């Protein structure tokens, strides 16, 4: 069960005017779309749980921010919000209780002046095992220094672009090493993020995540988790972290929009204890979100 | 005037079986194609000149090599050769004397087991000004060390992937600085390549290009140029080069498949002499290729 909404643009002004539902199994893109030929676009993936698109406003804000970093036409949040909600409603009407909704904005067909945009929704995979038994991580070099987003903004570190081939290659490398997921490390030794997730550590009562000035994404789910945690009495913080901090932490998780919170059960082949009770509280809190 | 050939794959085995011409203005890709959603694919661009697809075998070899680096299904050179030649012939029949032919292989639709492939041909832009007056370069950090392809192969340095958003951002940065093109430099200070070109320097009679173990593409056009140059009495070499070598060189060029040879007329705003006579000889030699 999949649903697609195409964003409609005014061919003269390039402004988004609305959306229309389309056949998810049909060809909808031209081979000259710069999203397909250059990975030249941005995206977001939100979760749909019990009829609610979660963290939608944060995802829309980040889409706008990524578009700004790529100098794409600014997406109109009202148009995108309506399209995402329509896709969410269609999935819910079809009985999808946990879904993922990806929204994509590309620079459009080469030589044209109008972007391409779509929203794709489908049922989410069953992440129960990841959420309860946890994931085994490898640490992989991302190649960039921790300060690259300040020194070299054209490298687009911290933008959520369609140019994700390296993220997928890193996941294949993890599988080759017998692991489930990746935590990237800067070339000068700081913990960054996963290919599609944010790292959260617990040290005593305190929850810590890497600073967002390291050329990484500001996690939408991590932000919601930290808001809940602060209200629940857990202090939170953003820091420069190293592999030694990960080894020393009382617990570690990868946090992402659709999988939510997955405890880290091993790093570089070394097993570590997972905090099953807190993981369950985290996932219940995230699951209960209605926005 | 554009022509598209779609590569056909056996849905059971995933093997390429042939190609069929398609409407270049039609939608031909699904929004779940991993080429469009993850930049997860590889490509080549060859030139068509006076009815000949140039360096076709070298491009096919590099496509196979890039596919191997991304662990994509191995492209069958026979099928791709036939498709590229069919597109070239169709363009030539329509009167296109200088064209570009892009061939793309993606990992296919998410969740499927069959790749997506197409060949897109169109008339080339008029590069006369670049080839004669030259291009102004800026040097931009690529963020990676010069040895990253050895230490961190999952970063796919040296594979020609669809994840090119950074290359396009770098070109926008060049334009912002009043330049035409970019020469990337490793984070530890070695000259690499342009977003879509190979650097060639002349020092005395000798032509030099950066070593291909620096996580850069082996240039197909540069290889043909060096073969011609050796025959014409110019020694050639592959070296570790720095910005000081560029400043000290007697002449410099960016070499690429469709634009061919463009002399470098300025670096970081500092004008430099171009070698008009040798540039013309280079371009005539490349233009005269029949394979």
Short mmCIF file of N, CA, C and O in Angstrom, two decimals, chain A residues 4 6 24-32 34-41 43 45 69-71 102 104 106-107 110 118 120 139-145 148 151-157 160-170 172-173 176-177 184 187 195-196, chain B residues 4 6 24-32 34-41 43 45 69-71 102 104 106-107 110 118 120 139-145 148 151-157 160-170 172-173 176-177 184 187 195-196:
data_model
loop_
_atom_site.label_atom_id
_atom_site.label_comp_id
_atom_site.label_asym_id
_atom_site.label_seq_id
_atom_site.Cartn_x
_atom_site.Cartn_y
_atom_site.Cartn_z
N UNK A 4 1.15 8.34 -3.55
CA UNK A 4 2.00 9.43 -4.01
C UNK A 4 1.16 10.68 -4.23
O UNK A 4 0.07 10.60 -4.80
N UNK A 6 1.90 14.38 -6.07
CA UNK A 6 2.84 15.24 -6.80
C UNK A 6 2.55 16.68 -6.45
O UNK A 6 1.39 17.10 -6.45
N UNK A 24 1.18 5.41 -7.62
CA UNK A 24 2.52 5.15 -7.08
C UNK A 24 3.30 4.15 -7.93
O UNK A 24 4.54 4.09 -7.83
N UNK A 25 2.61 3.38 -8.76
CA UNK A 25 3.31 2.40 -9.59
C UNK A 25 3.63 2.94 -10.98
O UNK A 25 4.23 2.24 -11.80
N UNK A 26 3.24 4.16 -11.26
CA UNK A 26 3.46 4.73 -12.59
C UNK A 26 4.79 5.47 -12.64
O UNK A 26 5.33 5.89 -11.61
N UNK A 27 5.31 5.62 -13.85
CA UNK A 27 6.48 6.48 -14.06
C UNK A 27 6.01 7.93 -13.94
O UNK A 27 5.05 8.33 -14.60
N UNK A 28 6.67 8.70 -13.09
CA UNK A 28 6.24 10.08 -12.83
C UNK A 28 7.37 11.10 -13.03
O UNK A 28 7.12 12.29 -12.97
N UNK A 29 8.59 10.61 -13.23
CA UNK A 29 9.74 11.51 -13.36
C UNK A 29 10.40 11.34 -14.73
O UNK A 29 10.49 10.24 -15.27
N UNK A 30 10.94 12.44 -15.23
CA UNK A 30 11.70 12.37 -16.49
C UNK A 30 13.15 12.00 -16.19
O UNK A 30 13.67 12.25 -15.10
N UNK A 31 13.80 11.41 -17.17
CA UNK A 31 15.20 10.99 -16.96
C UNK A 31 16.15 12.19 -16.91
O UNK A 31 17.33 12.03 -16.57
N UNK A 32 15.66 13.36 -17.24
CA UNK A 32 16.50 14.56 -17.14
C UNK A 32 16.23 15.33 -15.85
O UNK A 32 16.73 16.45 -15.69
N UNK A 34 16.96 16.58 -12.41
CA UNK A 34 18.25 16.69 -11.74
C UNK A 34 18.29 15.93 -10.41
O UNK A 34 19.37 15.66 -9.89
N UNK A 35 17.13 15.60 -9.88
CA UNK A 35 17.11 14.69 -8.74
C UNK A 35 17.66 13.33 -9.12
O UNK A 35 18.41 12.71 -8.35
N UNK A 36 17.32 12.87 -10.32
CA UNK A 36 17.75 11.53 -10.77
C UNK A 36 19.14 11.53 -11.39
O UNK A 36 19.83 10.51 -11.33
N UNK A 37 19.57 12.63 -11.97
CA UNK A 37 20.86 12.62 -12.66
C UNK A 37 22.00 13.19 -11.81
O UNK A 37 23.17 12.91 -12.09
N UNK A 38 21.65 13.98 -10.78
CA UNK A 38 22.70 14.64 -9.98
C UNK A 38 22.45 14.53 -8.48
O UNK A 38 23.16 15.20 -7.72
N UNK A 39 21.44 13.78 -8.07
CA UNK A 39 21.10 13.77 -6.65
C UNK A 39 20.87 15.19 -6.13
O UNK A 39 21.15 15.49 -4.97
N UNK A 40 20.37 16.06 -7.01
CA UNK A 40 20.33 17.49 -6.73
C UNK A 40 18.94 17.86 -6.21
O UNK A 40 18.09 18.36 -6.94
N UNK A 41 18.75 17.59 -4.94
CA UNK A 41 17.50 17.88 -4.30
C UNK A 41 17.61 17.56 -2.82
O UNK A 41 18.68 17.18 -2.34
N UNK A 43 15.28 16.18 0.90
CA UNK A 43 14.12 15.39 1.30
C UNK A 43 13.97 15.37 2.81
O UNK A 43 14.87 15.78 3.56
N UNK A 45 11.85 12.58 5.79
CA UNK A 45 11.01 11.40 6.00
C UNK A 45 10.36 11.54 7.38
O UNK A 45 11.07 11.63 8.39
N UNK A 69 20.21 25.69 1.82
CA UNK A 69 21.63 25.33 1.69
C UNK A 69 21.97 24.93 0.26
O UNK A 69 23.10 25.10 -0.20
N UNK A 70 21.00 24.36 -0.46
CA UNK A 70 21.24 23.97 -1.86
C UNK A 70 20.81 25.06 -2.84
O UNK A 70 20.87 24.86 -4.05
N UNK A 71 20.35 26.21 -2.30
CA UNK A 71 19.85 27.30 -3.16
C UNK A 71 18.76 26.82 -4.11
O UNK A 71 18.73 27.19 -5.29
N UNK A 102 7.79 10.15 2.85
CA UNK A 102 8.99 10.85 2.36
C UNK A 102 8.55 12.00 1.48
O UNK A 102 7.70 11.83 0.62
N UNK A 104 10.08 14.98 -1.15
CA UNK A 104 11.27 15.22 -1.95
C UNK A 104 11.08 16.46 -2.81
O UNK A 104 10.05 16.62 -3.47
N UNK A 106 13.28 18.41 -5.83
CA UNK A 106 14.49 18.42 -6.68
C UNK A 106 14.56 19.72 -7.47
O UNK A 106 13.60 20.49 -7.53
N UNK A 107 15.72 19.95 -8.09
CA UNK A 107 15.90 21.17 -8.88
C UNK A 107 15.12 21.10 -10.19
O UNK A 107 15.12 22.07 -10.96
N UNK A 110 16.46 19.32 -16.13
CA UNK A 110 17.64 20.09 -16.56
C UNK A 110 17.23 21.10 -17.64
O UNK A 110 16.53 20.76 -18.60
N UNK A 118 7.50 15.75 -4.73
CA UNK A 118 6.50 14.71 -4.49
C UNK A 118 6.54 14.27 -3.04
O UNK A 118 7.52 14.51 -2.32
N UNK A 120 5.76 10.67 -0.92
CA UNK A 120 5.53 9.24 -1.08
C UNK A 120 5.30 8.62 0.29
O UNK A 120 6.15 8.73 1.19
N UNK A 139 31.84 2.05 13.66
CA UNK A 139 32.22 3.46 13.52
C UNK A 139 32.94 3.60 12.19
O UNK A 139 33.92 2.89 11.93
N UNK A 140 32.46 4.48 11.33
CA UNK A 140 33.11 4.68 10.02
C UNK A 140 33.45 6.15 9.85
O UNK A 140 32.65 7.04 10.17
N UNK A 141 34.62 6.36 9.27
CA UNK A 141 35.09 7.69 8.93
C UNK A 141 34.17 8.32 7.89
O UNK A 141 33.88 7.71 6.87
N UNK A 142 33.70 9.55 8.14
CA UNK A 142 32.96 10.26 7.10
C UNK A 142 33.89 11.09 6.21
O UNK A 142 33.46 11.66 5.22
N UNK A 143 35.14 11.16 6.54
CA UNK A 143 36.10 11.82 5.66
C UNK A 143 36.28 13.29 5.93
O UNK A 143 37.33 13.85 5.65
N UNK A 144 35.25 13.94 6.48
CA UNK A 144 35.31 15.38 6.72
C UNK A 144 35.76 15.69 8.14
O UNK A 144 35.44 14.97 9.06
N UNK A 145 36.46 16.82 8.31
CA UNK A 145 36.73 17.34 9.65
C UNK A 145 35.42 17.76 10.33
O UNK A 145 34.42 18.04 9.66
N UNK A 148 33.76 21.19 9.04
CA UNK A 148 33.69 21.36 7.59
C UNK A 148 32.48 22.21 7.17
O UNK A 148 32.53 22.89 6.14
N UNK A 151 33.87 25.72 7.28
CA UNK A 151 34.95 26.07 6.36
C UNK A 151 34.56 25.89 4.90
O UNK A 151 35.06 26.59 4.03
N UNK A 152 33.69 24.93 4.60
CA UNK A 152 33.45 24.52 3.22
C UNK A 152 31.97 24.22 2.99
O UNK A 152 31.57 23.08 2.77
N UNK A 153 31.13 25.26 3.03
CA UNK A 153 29.68 25.02 2.97
C UNK A 153 29.22 24.35 1.68
O UNK A 153 28.16 23.73 1.67
N UNK A 154 30.01 24.44 0.61
CA UNK A 154 29.62 23.80 -0.65
C UNK A 154 29.63 22.26 -0.55
O UNK A 154 29.12 21.59 -1.43
N UNK A 155 30.20 21.74 0.52
CA UNK A 155 30.15 20.28 0.70
C UNK A 155 28.80 19.84 1.26
O UNK A 155 28.52 18.65 1.32
N UNK A 156 27.97 20.80 1.64
CA UNK A 156 26.58 20.54 2.00
C UNK A 156 26.43 19.65 3.22
O UNK A 156 25.38 19.01 3.42
N UNK A 157 27.49 19.56 4.04
CA UNK A 157 27.38 18.80 5.28
C UNK A 157 26.27 19.41 6.13
O UNK A 157 26.25 20.62 6.34
N UNK A 160 20.07 17.78 4.11
CA UNK A 160 19.52 16.44 3.85
C UNK A 160 19.27 16.35 2.35
O UNK A 160 18.16 16.61 1.87
N UNK A 161 20.32 15.99 1.61
CA UNK A 161 20.23 15.98 0.15
C UNK A 161 19.91 14.59 -0.37
O UNK A 161 20.01 13.59 0.35
N UNK A 162 19.56 14.53 -1.65
CA UNK A 162 19.32 13.24 -2.31
C UNK A 162 20.64 12.52 -2.62
O UNK A 162 20.61 11.37 -3.06
N UNK A 163 21.77 13.16 -2.44
CA UNK A 163 23.07 12.55 -2.76
C UNK A 163 23.50 11.66 -1.59
O UNK A 163 24.39 12.00 -0.82
N UNK A 164 22.85 10.50 -1.50
CA UNK A 164 23.01 9.63 -0.34
C UNK A 164 23.73 8.33 -0.70
O UNK A 164 23.71 7.37 0.10
N UNK A 165 24.38 8.26 -1.85
CA UNK A 165 25.03 7.00 -2.24
C UNK A 165 26.06 6.57 -1.20
O UNK A 165 26.23 5.38 -0.92
N UNK A 166 26.79 7.53 -0.60
CA UNK A 166 27.81 7.20 0.39
C UNK A 166 27.17 6.62 1.65
O UNK A 166 27.74 5.73 2.27
N UNK A 167 26.02 7.16 2.04
CA UNK A 167 25.35 6.61 3.21
C UNK A 167 24.98 5.15 2.99
O UNK A 167 25.11 4.32 3.89
N UNK A 168 24.54 4.84 1.77
CA UNK A 168 24.15 3.45 1.49
C UNK A 168 25.39 2.56 1.39
O UNK A 168 25.36 1.40 1.81
N UNK A 169 26.47 3.08 0.86
CA UNK A 169 27.72 2.29 0.82
C UNK A 169 28.22 2.02 2.23
O UNK A 169 28.73 0.93 2.52
N UNK A 170 28.05 2.98 3.12
CA UNK A 170 28.48 2.77 4.51
C UNK A 170 27.65 1.68 5.18
O UNK A 170 28.18 0.86 5.94
N UNK A 172 26.32 -0.85 3.62
CA UNK A 172 26.81 -2.14 3.09
C UNK A 172 28.10 -2.54 3.79
O UNK A 172 28.32 -3.72 4.08
N UNK A 173 28.96 -1.56 4.06
CA UNK A 173 30.20 -1.85 4.78
C UNK A 173 29.89 -2.38 6.19
O UNK A 173 30.53 -3.33 6.66
N UNK A 176 28.85 -5.94 5.93
CA UNK A 176 30.03 -6.77 5.66
C UNK A 176 30.79 -7.07 6.95
O UNK A 176 31.41 -8.12 7.08
N UNK A 177 30.74 -6.12 7.89
CA UNK A 177 31.45 -6.31 9.16
C UNK A 177 30.54 -6.94 10.22
O UNK A 177 30.88 -6.94 11.41
N UNK A 184 28.90 7.54 12.02
CA UNK A 184 29.99 8.23 11.35
C UNK A 184 30.84 9.01 12.36
O UNK A 184 30.31 9.55 13.35
N UNK A 187 36.87 13.06 10.43
CA UNK A 187 38.25 12.65 10.16
C UNK A 187 39.16 13.05 11.32
O UNK A 187 40.25 12.49 11.46
N UNK A 195 23.80 7.17 9.19
CA UNK A 195 23.35 7.57 7.85
C UNK A 195 21.92 8.12 7.86
O UNK A 195 21.58 9.00 7.08
N UNK A 196 21.07 7.61 8.77
CA UNK A 196 19.70 8.11 8.84
C UNK A 196 19.26 8.24 10.30
O UNK A 196 18.08 8.03 10.60
N UNK B 4 16.16 9.26 -26.04
CA UNK B 4 16.33 8.39 -24.87
C UNK B 4 16.20 6.94 -25.29
O UNK B 4 15.31 6.59 -26.06
N UNK B 6 15.86 3.32 -23.20
CA UNK B 6 15.77 2.66 -21.90
C UNK B 6 16.41 1.28 -22.01
O UNK B 6 16.16 0.54 -22.97
N UNK B 24 11.65 11.23 -24.99
CA UNK B 24 12.51 11.97 -24.05
C UNK B 24 11.72 12.96 -23.21
O UNK B 24 12.18 13.39 -22.15
N UNK B 25 10.52 13.34 -23.65
CA UNK B 25 9.72 14.30 -22.89
C UNK B 25 8.72 13.62 -21.95
O UNK B 25 7.99 14.30 -21.24
N UNK B 26 8.70 12.30 -21.97
CA UNK B 26 7.74 11.57 -21.12
C UNK B 26 8.34 11.26 -19.76
O UNK B 26 9.56 11.22 -19.59
N UNK B 27 7.48 11.02 -18.79
CA UNK B 27 7.93 10.51 -17.48
C UNK B 27 8.28 9.04 -17.67
O UNK B 27 7.50 8.26 -18.22
N UNK B 28 9.49 8.67 -17.25
CA UNK B 28 9.98 7.31 -17.47
C UNK B 28 10.46 6.65 -16.18
O UNK B 28 10.76 5.46 -16.18
N UNK B 29 10.55 7.42 -15.11
CA UNK B 29 11.07 6.88 -13.85
C UNK B 29 10.00 6.97 -12.76
O UNK B 29 9.23 7.93 -12.71
N UNK B 30 10.05 5.99 -11.84
CA UNK B 30 9.15 6.03 -10.70
C UNK B 30 9.78 6.86 -9.58
O UNK B 30 11.01 6.99 -9.49
N UNK B 31 8.95 7.40 -8.72
CA UNK B 31 9.47 8.25 -7.63
C UNK B 31 10.18 7.40 -6.57
O UNK B 31 10.84 7.96 -5.67
N UNK B 32 10.07 6.09 -6.64
CA UNK B 32 10.78 5.22 -5.70
C UNK B 32 12.07 4.69 -6.29
O UNK B 32 12.72 3.83 -5.69
N UNK B 34 15.76 4.41 -6.74
CA UNK B 34 16.83 4.81 -5.81
C UNK B 34 17.81 5.78 -6.46
O UNK B 34 18.56 6.47 -5.74
N UNK B 35 17.81 5.87 -7.77
CA UNK B 35 18.56 6.93 -8.42
C UNK B 35 18.01 8.29 -8.04
O UNK B 35 18.77 9.24 -7.79
N UNK B 36 16.70 8.39 -7.96
CA UNK B 36 16.04 9.67 -7.68
C UNK B 36 15.96 9.97 -6.19
O UNK B 36 15.94 11.12 -5.79
N UNK B 37 15.88 8.94 -5.34
CA UNK B 37 15.68 9.20 -3.92
C UNK B 37 16.98 9.16 -3.12
O UNK B 37 17.04 9.69 -2.01
N UNK B 38 18.03 8.51 -3.67
CA UNK B 38 19.28 8.35 -2.92
C UNK B 38 20.52 8.67 -3.75
O UNK B 38 21.64 8.38 -3.30
N UNK B 39 20.33 9.16 -4.97
CA UNK B 39 21.50 9.35 -5.85
C UNK B 39 22.30 8.07 -5.96
O UNK B 39 23.52 8.10 -6.10
N UNK B 40 21.59 6.94 -5.88
CA UNK B 40 22.24 5.63 -5.76
C UNK B 40 22.36 4.98 -7.14
O UNK B 40 21.54 4.15 -7.53
N UNK B 41 23.38 5.43 -7.85
CA UNK B 41 23.62 4.92 -9.18
C UNK B 41 24.90 5.53 -9.72
O UNK B 41 25.57 6.30 -9.02
N UNK B 43 27.07 6.89 -13.54
CA UNK B 43 26.81 7.38 -14.89
C UNK B 43 28.11 7.66 -15.62
O UNK B 43 29.20 7.67 -15.03
N UNK B 45 29.28 10.23 -19.25
CA UNK B 45 28.87 11.13 -20.33
C UNK B 45 29.92 11.09 -21.42
O UNK B 45 31.09 11.40 -21.17
N UNK B 69 32.28 -0.41 -7.61
CA UNK B 69 32.52 0.32 -6.36
C UNK B 69 31.24 0.51 -5.56
O UNK B 69 31.27 0.57 -4.34
N UNK B 70 30.12 0.62 -6.27
CA UNK B 70 28.82 0.77 -5.58
C UNK B 70 28.12 -0.57 -5.37
O UNK B 70 26.99 -0.61 -4.88
N UNK B 71 28.77 -1.67 -5.76
CA UNK B 71 28.16 -3.00 -5.66
C UNK B 71 26.81 -3.06 -6.36
O UNK B 71 25.85 -3.68 -5.88
N UNK B 102 24.60 10.75 -22.20
CA UNK B 102 24.75 10.35 -20.81
C UNK B 102 24.14 8.96 -20.63
O UNK B 102 23.04 8.71 -21.09
N UNK B 104 23.17 6.10 -17.66
CA UNK B 104 22.91 6.07 -16.22
C UNK B 104 22.42 4.67 -15.81
O UNK B 104 21.55 4.11 -16.46
N UNK B 106 21.00 2.90 -12.25
CA UNK B 106 20.64 3.08 -10.85
C UNK B 106 20.33 1.73 -10.21
O UNK B 106 20.19 0.73 -10.91
N UNK B 107 20.20 1.72 -8.88
CA UNK B 107 19.90 0.47 -8.18
C UNK B 107 18.45 0.06 -8.37
O UNK B 107 18.03 -1.00 -7.89
N UNK B 110 13.06 0.97 -5.18
CA UNK B 110 13.27 0.50 -3.81
C UNK B 110 12.46 -0.77 -3.55
O UNK B 110 11.28 -0.86 -3.88
N UNK B 118 19.31 3.94 -18.42
CA UNK B 118 18.90 4.68 -19.59
C UNK B 118 20.09 5.39 -20.21
O UNK B 118 21.13 5.56 -19.57
N UNK B 120 20.71 8.93 -22.49
CA UNK B 120 20.07 10.18 -22.89
C UNK B 120 21.04 10.96 -23.76
O UNK B 120 22.16 11.28 -23.32
N UNK B 139 39.89 27.43 -6.44
CA UNK B 139 40.29 26.20 -5.76
C UNK B 139 39.36 26.03 -4.55
O UNK B 139 39.26 26.93 -3.72
N UNK B 140 38.71 24.90 -4.47
CA UNK B 140 37.81 24.64 -3.34
C UNK B 140 38.18 23.32 -2.67
O UNK B 140 38.45 22.31 -3.35
N UNK B 141 38.13 23.35 -1.36
CA UNK B 141 38.35 22.17 -0.53
C UNK B 141 37.29 21.11 -0.84
O UNK B 141 36.11 21.40 -0.85
N UNK B 142 37.72 19.87 -1.11
CA UNK B 142 36.75 18.79 -1.24
C UNK B 142 36.49 18.11 0.11
O UNK B 142 35.62 17.25 0.23
N UNK B 143 37.23 18.48 1.12
CA UNK B 143 36.95 17.97 2.46
C UNK B 143 37.66 16.68 2.81
O UNK B 143 37.90 16.40 3.98
N UNK B 144 38.01 15.88 1.79
CA UNK B 144 38.66 14.59 2.03
C UNK B 144 40.17 14.69 1.94
O UNK B 144 40.70 15.46 1.13
N UNK B 145 40.87 13.86 2.72
CA UNK B 145 42.32 13.73 2.55
C UNK B 145 42.63 13.09 1.20
O UNK B 145 41.78 12.42 0.60
N UNK B 148 41.91 9.15 0.87
CA UNK B 148 40.64 8.68 1.40
C UNK B 148 40.11 7.45 0.66
O UNK B 148 39.40 6.63 1.25
N UNK B 151 41.69 4.60 2.53
CA UNK B 151 41.32 4.40 3.94
C UNK B 151 39.82 4.17 4.12
O UNK B 151 39.42 3.47 5.04
N UNK B 152 38.99 4.77 3.26
CA UNK B 152 37.54 4.81 3.51
C UNK B 152 36.77 4.61 2.21
O UNK B 152 36.13 5.53 1.71
N UNK B 153 36.82 3.39 1.66
CA UNK B 153 36.23 3.17 0.33
C UNK B 153 34.72 3.41 0.28
O UNK B 153 34.18 3.68 -0.80
N UNK B 154 34.03 3.34 1.45
CA UNK B 154 32.58 3.59 1.46
C UNK B 154 32.26 5.04 1.12
O UNK B 154 31.10 5.35 0.86
N UNK B 155 33.25 5.93 1.11
CA UNK B 155 32.98 7.31 0.72
C UNK B 155 32.89 7.45 -0.80
O UNK B 155 32.54 8.51 -1.31
N UNK B 156 33.23 6.38 -1.53
CA UNK B 156 33.02 6.29 -2.97
C UNK B 156 33.82 7.33 -3.75
O UNK B 156 33.46 7.65 -4.89
N UNK B 157 34.88 7.87 -3.15
CA UNK B 157 35.74 8.80 -3.88
C UNK B 157 36.32 8.07 -5.09
O UNK B 157 36.85 6.97 -4.96
N UNK B 160 31.99 7.41 -10.19
CA UNK B 160 31.19 8.45 -10.83
C UNK B 160 29.72 8.19 -10.49
O UNK B 160 29.01 7.52 -11.24
N UNK B 161 29.31 8.68 -9.33
CA UNK B 161 27.96 8.37 -8.84
C UNK B 161 26.98 9.48 -9.19
O UNK B 161 27.39 10.59 -9.58
N UNK B 162 25.71 9.19 -9.01
CA UNK B 162 24.66 10.20 -9.22
C UNK B 162 24.60 11.19 -8.07
O UNK B 162 23.87 12.17 -8.16
N UNK B 163 25.35 10.94 -7.00
CA UNK B 163 25.31 11.84 -5.84
C UNK B 163 26.23 13.03 -6.07
O UNK B 163 27.31 13.12 -5.51
N UNK B 164 25.77 13.94 -6.92
CA UNK B 164 26.60 15.05 -7.39
C UNK B 164 26.14 16.41 -6.87
O UNK B 164 26.57 17.44 -7.39
N UNK B 165 25.30 16.40 -5.82
CA UNK B 165 24.80 17.70 -5.34
C UNK B 165 25.95 18.60 -4.90
O UNK B 165 25.91 19.81 -5.12
N UNK B 166 27.01 18.02 -4.31
CA UNK B 166 28.14 18.81 -3.85
C UNK B 166 28.89 19.44 -5.02
O UNK B 166 29.37 20.57 -4.93
N UNK B 167 29.00 18.68 -6.12
CA UNK B 167 29.68 19.24 -7.28
C UNK B 167 28.94 20.46 -7.81
O UNK B 167 29.55 21.45 -8.22
N UNK B 168 27.63 20.38 -7.79
CA UNK B 168 26.84 21.51 -8.29
C UNK B 168 26.89 22.68 -7.31
O UNK B 168 26.92 23.84 -7.73
N UNK B 169 26.92 22.39 -6.03
CA UNK B 169 27.07 23.48 -5.04
C UNK B 169 28.41 24.16 -5.20
O UNK B 169 28.53 25.38 -5.07
N UNK B 170 29.45 23.39 -5.51
CA UNK B 170 30.77 23.98 -5.71
C UNK B 170 30.77 24.90 -6.94
O UNK B 170 31.39 25.97 -6.92
N UNK B 172 28.21 26.59 -8.04
CA UNK B 172 27.52 27.83 -7.64
C UNK B 172 28.46 28.71 -6.82
O UNK B 172 28.45 29.94 -6.96
N UNK B 173 29.28 28.09 -5.97
CA UNK B 173 30.25 28.87 -5.18
C UNK B 173 31.24 29.56 -6.11
O UNK B 173 31.62 30.73 -5.90
N UNK B 176 29.64 32.52 -7.65
CA UNK B 176 29.54 33.60 -6.65
C UNK B 176 30.86 34.36 -6.53
O UNK B 176 30.88 35.55 -6.25
N UNK B 177 31.97 33.64 -6.77
CA UNK B 177 33.29 34.27 -6.67
C UNK B 177 33.77 34.81 -8.03
O UNK B 177 34.94 35.14 -8.19
N UNK B 184 39.04 21.10 -7.36
CA UNK B 184 39.00 20.65 -5.97
C UNK B 184 40.41 20.37 -5.47
O UNK B 184 41.29 19.91 -6.22
N UNK B 187 41.84 17.93 1.53
CA UNK B 187 41.93 18.67 2.79
C UNK B 187 43.38 18.80 3.24
O UNK B 187 43.70 19.67 4.05
N UNK B 195 34.71 19.43 -10.90
CA UNK B 195 33.48 18.67 -10.71
C UNK B 195 33.18 17.74 -11.89
O UNK B 195 32.60 16.68 -11.69
N UNK B 196 33.55 18.14 -13.10
CA UNK B 196 33.31 17.29 -14.26
C UNK B 196 34.52 17.32 -15.20
O UNK B 196 34.36 17.23 -16.42
#
